[in-house]
């Protein structure tokens, strides 16, 4: 299996206006991940290898890529473990601040292959459109479109290789970081949709990427290494690139607890599992989100993984991170098989 051919913790340093695309100055940059020039040109260095759907045979997981929408080039990678019974379906959205990442990144391919095998679930990993070329709500729209595609495919039975092993009455939306934000916002958009024969049972939010104009304690005071997967300057840059022009971090898509957001009590939300990292700048914001769900009477449970930072499950190969990743997979398995 391909692995990350780089420093697994990444080096995300902000540099603005220092590099040139010809004579055009840089408008925004997260070093190693994305560079946006003032003329709109976008560069994304290949910091993580892109890999084919192949997985080691001993993992017992069949994989295949499907095009969801030819016009927007949205596609999905399916992970189907060998099983004698029908499995829960997890629709997964990768992280990357809405601006980077891919369902074909080796780190996600490795993690989701392992998750499918060990948690006993069928996974559909969505390769949605990225900002700033496609600012929000493009990623949310792609998520809804993928659910409708899965619905239609299940109805016509054209993909028996996956739907035959899938428990269509046990569907979960999941993701990490920006992907968790997408899973949450797609859930709110599906309330008015008829998804039969699919039945949504819950959401799994791993280090959900939310924000706000007012800083939390962990955002202000959490000391981050220069190689951290998410710094506060990087977070702010992602939001500037992803949110609609003229908005700020109190936009409901960024801050679900802000004054302009819908009241949690009035929202139809699914039972939710939130996975939080102790050393993540998003820690306090994630905890506040869980508290708000609970106060609104929603079913929510959260786990705090000690000693690890943002995106540890896909970016870190340390012994502690691997141990915490196995704990996370076990918790997800319990949640989807409840």
Short mmCIF file of C-alpha atoms in Angstrom, two decimals, residues 43-221:
data_model
loop_
_atom_site.label_atom_id
_atom_site.label_comp_id
_atom_site.label_asym_id
_atom_site.label_seq_id
_atom_site.Cartn_x
_atom_site.Cartn_y
_atom_site.Cartn_z
CA UNK A 43 -1.56 26.03 -7.72
CA UNK A 44 -1.70 22.91 -5.54
CA UNK A 45 1.68 21.16 -5.12
CA UNK A 46 1.44 17.38 -5.01
CA UNK A 47 2.45 17.11 -1.36
CA UNK A 48 0.66 13.76 -0.95
CA UNK A 49 0.82 10.98 -3.58
CA UNK A 50 -2.34 10.19 -5.54
CA UNK A 51 -2.98 6.44 -5.69
CA UNK A 52 -5.18 4.06 -7.65
CA UNK A 53 -8.03 2.17 -5.92
CA UNK A 54 -5.82 -0.92 -5.42
CA UNK A 55 -5.42 -2.29 -1.88
CA UNK A 56 -3.44 -5.30 -0.57
CA UNK A 57 -5.50 -8.50 -1.10
CA UNK A 58 -4.99 -9.53 2.53
CA UNK A 59 -7.09 -6.53 3.64
CA UNK A 60 -10.13 -8.15 2.05
CA UNK A 61 -11.54 -4.89 0.67
CA UNK A 62 -12.67 -4.41 -2.94
CA UNK A 63 -12.27 -0.88 -4.28
CA UNK A 64 -13.50 0.93 -7.35
CA UNK A 65 -13.92 4.53 -8.55
CA UNK A 66 -17.20 5.83 -9.99
CA UNK A 67 -17.99 9.12 -11.71
CA UNK A 68 -20.92 10.82 -10.00
CA UNK A 69 -21.23 13.87 -12.27
CA UNK A 70 -19.40 14.20 -15.57
CA UNK A 71 -20.10 17.95 -15.80
CA UNK A 72 -18.50 18.84 -12.45
CA UNK A 73 -16.06 15.88 -12.45
CA UNK A 74 -17.24 14.76 -9.00
CA UNK A 75 -16.42 11.11 -8.35
CA UNK A 76 -16.32 8.61 -5.51
CA UNK A 77 -14.13 5.73 -4.37
CA UNK A 78 -15.96 2.68 -3.03
CA UNK A 79 -14.54 0.38 -0.33
CA UNK A 80 -16.43 -2.91 0.01
CA UNK A 81 -15.16 -5.42 2.61
CA UNK A 82 -15.78 -9.14 2.20
CA UNK A 83 -18.73 -10.11 4.34
CA UNK A 84 -21.42 -12.76 4.66
CA UNK A 85 -23.99 -10.18 5.73
CA UNK A 86 -25.06 -6.68 4.75
CA UNK A 87 -22.94 -3.82 6.06
CA UNK A 88 -23.64 -0.23 7.13
CA UNK A 89 -22.88 2.39 4.48
CA UNK A 90 -20.59 5.31 5.42
CA UNK A 91 -20.47 8.25 3.00
CA UNK A 92 -17.13 9.95 3.74
CA UNK A 93 -15.81 13.45 2.97
CA UNK A 94 -12.06 14.06 3.15
CA UNK A 95 -10.46 17.04 4.90
CA UNK A 96 -8.28 19.81 3.51
CA UNK A 97 -9.92 23.09 4.50
CA UNK A 98 -12.31 22.83 1.51
CA UNK A 99 -9.31 23.86 -0.62
CA UNK A 100 -7.06 20.79 -0.80
CA UNK A 101 -7.20 17.02 -0.50
CA UNK A 102 -8.56 14.20 -2.61
CA UNK A 103 -10.28 10.85 -2.25
CA UNK A 104 -7.22 9.54 -4.11
CA UNK A 105 -4.67 10.87 -1.59
CA UNK A 106 -2.66 7.93 -0.27
CA UNK A 107 -3.26 8.89 3.38
CA UNK A 108 -7.05 8.80 2.96
CA UNK A 109 -6.95 5.67 0.83
CA UNK A 110 -4.94 3.86 3.50
CA UNK A 111 -7.11 5.10 6.40
CA UNK A 112 -10.45 4.33 4.73
CA UNK A 113 -9.32 0.89 3.57
CA UNK A 114 -8.41 0.12 7.17
CA UNK A 115 -11.64 1.64 8.48
CA UNK A 116 -13.77 -0.40 6.07
CA UNK A 117 -12.00 -3.63 6.98
CA UNK A 118 -11.84 -3.17 10.77
CA UNK A 119 -15.14 -1.38 11.36
CA UNK A 120 -17.05 -3.65 9.01
CA UNK A 121 -18.65 -0.96 6.89
CA UNK A 122 -18.99 -0.14 3.20
CA UNK A 123 -17.44 3.28 2.52
CA UNK A 124 -18.07 5.73 -0.31
CA UNK A 125 -15.36 8.42 -0.30
CA UNK A 126 -16.47 11.55 -2.16
CA UNK A 127 -14.11 13.62 -4.29
CA UNK A 128 -16.00 16.92 -4.17
CA UNK A 129 -15.17 20.24 -5.83
CA UNK A 130 -12.60 22.45 -4.09
CA UNK A 131 -12.46 26.15 -3.23
CA UNK A 132 -11.53 28.81 -4.16
CA UNK A 133 -12.49 27.85 -7.72
CA UNK A 134 -15.71 26.40 -6.29
CA UNK A 135 -16.50 28.21 -3.01
CA UNK A 136 -19.10 26.95 -0.59
CA UNK A 137 -21.81 25.74 -0.96
CA UNK A 138 -20.34 23.77 -3.92
CA UNK A 139 -19.00 20.99 -1.65
CA UNK A 140 -22.37 20.72 0.14
CA UNK A 141 -24.20 20.52 -3.19
CA UNK A 142 -21.82 17.77 -4.32
CA UNK A 143 -22.56 15.84 -1.13
CA UNK A 144 -26.30 16.01 -1.69
CA UNK A 145 -25.85 15.04 -5.35
CA UNK A 146 -23.82 11.98 -4.32
CA UNK A 147 -26.56 10.84 -1.93
CA UNK A 148 -29.14 11.19 -4.69
CA UNK A 149 -26.84 9.27 -7.06
CA UNK A 150 -26.53 6.45 -4.51
CA UNK A 151 -30.30 6.44 -4.12
CA UNK A 152 -30.89 6.14 -7.87
CA UNK A 153 -28.19 3.51 -8.26
CA UNK A 154 -29.71 1.44 -5.44
CA UNK A 155 -33.20 1.75 -6.94
CA UNK A 156 -32.16 0.48 -10.37
CA UNK A 157 -29.84 -2.17 -8.94
CA UNK A 158 -27.15 -1.48 -11.51
CA UNK A 159 -24.29 -1.80 -9.01
CA UNK A 160 -25.08 -5.07 -7.30
CA UNK A 161 -21.39 -5.48 -6.50
CA UNK A 162 -21.82 -2.87 -3.74
CA UNK A 163 -25.55 -2.54 -3.03
CA UNK A 164 -25.92 -6.31 -2.64
CA UNK A 165 -23.63 -6.09 0.42
CA UNK A 166 -25.02 -2.82 1.69
CA UNK A 167 -27.63 -2.33 4.40
CA UNK A 168 -29.45 0.59 2.79
CA UNK A 169 -31.37 1.14 6.05
CA UNK A 170 -28.14 1.99 7.87
CA UNK A 171 -26.45 4.96 6.19
CA UNK A 172 -24.06 7.37 7.93
CA UNK A 173 -22.49 10.65 6.80
CA UNK A 174 -18.91 11.10 7.97
CA UNK A 175 -15.77 13.12 7.42
CA UNK A 176 -12.77 14.71 9.07
CA UNK A 177 -11.96 18.41 9.43
CA UNK A 178 -13.60 20.25 6.49
CA UNK A 179 -15.11 16.91 5.53
CA UNK A 180 -16.86 16.74 8.90
CA UNK A 181 -18.20 20.25 8.29
CA UNK A 182 -19.51 19.02 4.93
CA UNK A 183 -21.13 15.95 6.51
CA UNK A 184 -22.93 18.17 9.04
CA UNK A 185 -24.12 20.69 6.46
CA UNK A 186 -25.18 18.02 3.95
CA UNK A 187 -27.25 16.41 6.72
CA UNK A 188 -29.17 19.65 7.26
CA UNK A 189 -29.84 19.90 3.51
CA UNK A 190 -31.23 16.37 3.23
CA UNK A 191 -34.19 16.94 5.57
CA UNK A 192 -36.48 17.80 2.67
CA UNK A 193 -35.19 15.04 0.38
CA UNK A 194 -36.75 11.64 -0.18
CA UNK A 195 -33.77 9.28 -0.03
CA UNK A 196 -35.67 5.98 -0.19
CA UNK A 197 -34.38 3.25 -0.19
CA UNK A 198 -31.55 4.90 1.81
CA UNK A 199 -32.17 5.58 5.52
CA UNK A 200 -29.82 7.97 7.32
CA UNK A 201 -28.92 6.81 10.82
CA UNK A 202 -26.21 9.19 12.03
CA UNK A 203 -23.25 11.46 11.44
CA UNK A 204 -19.61 10.87 12.38
CA UNK A 205 -17.68 14.13 12.72
CA UNK A 206 -13.92 13.78 13.16
CA UNK A 207 -12.27 17.05 14.31
CA UNK A 208 -15.01 19.09 12.59
CA UNK A 209 -13.73 22.29 11.00
CA UNK A 210 -15.84 25.12 12.38
CA UNK A 211 -14.83 28.69 13.15
CA UNK A 212 -15.98 32.09 14.32
CA UNK A 213 -14.83 35.68 14.60
CA UNK A 214 -14.37 35.37 18.38
CA UNK A 215 -11.47 33.07 19.28
CA UNK A 216 -11.80 30.12 21.64
CA UNK A 217 -9.20 29.44 24.34
CA UNK A 218 -7.63 26.58 22.36
CA UNK A 219 -7.42 28.76 19.24
CA UNK A 220 -5.70 31.54 21.20
CA UNK A 221 -3.52 29.54 23.56
#
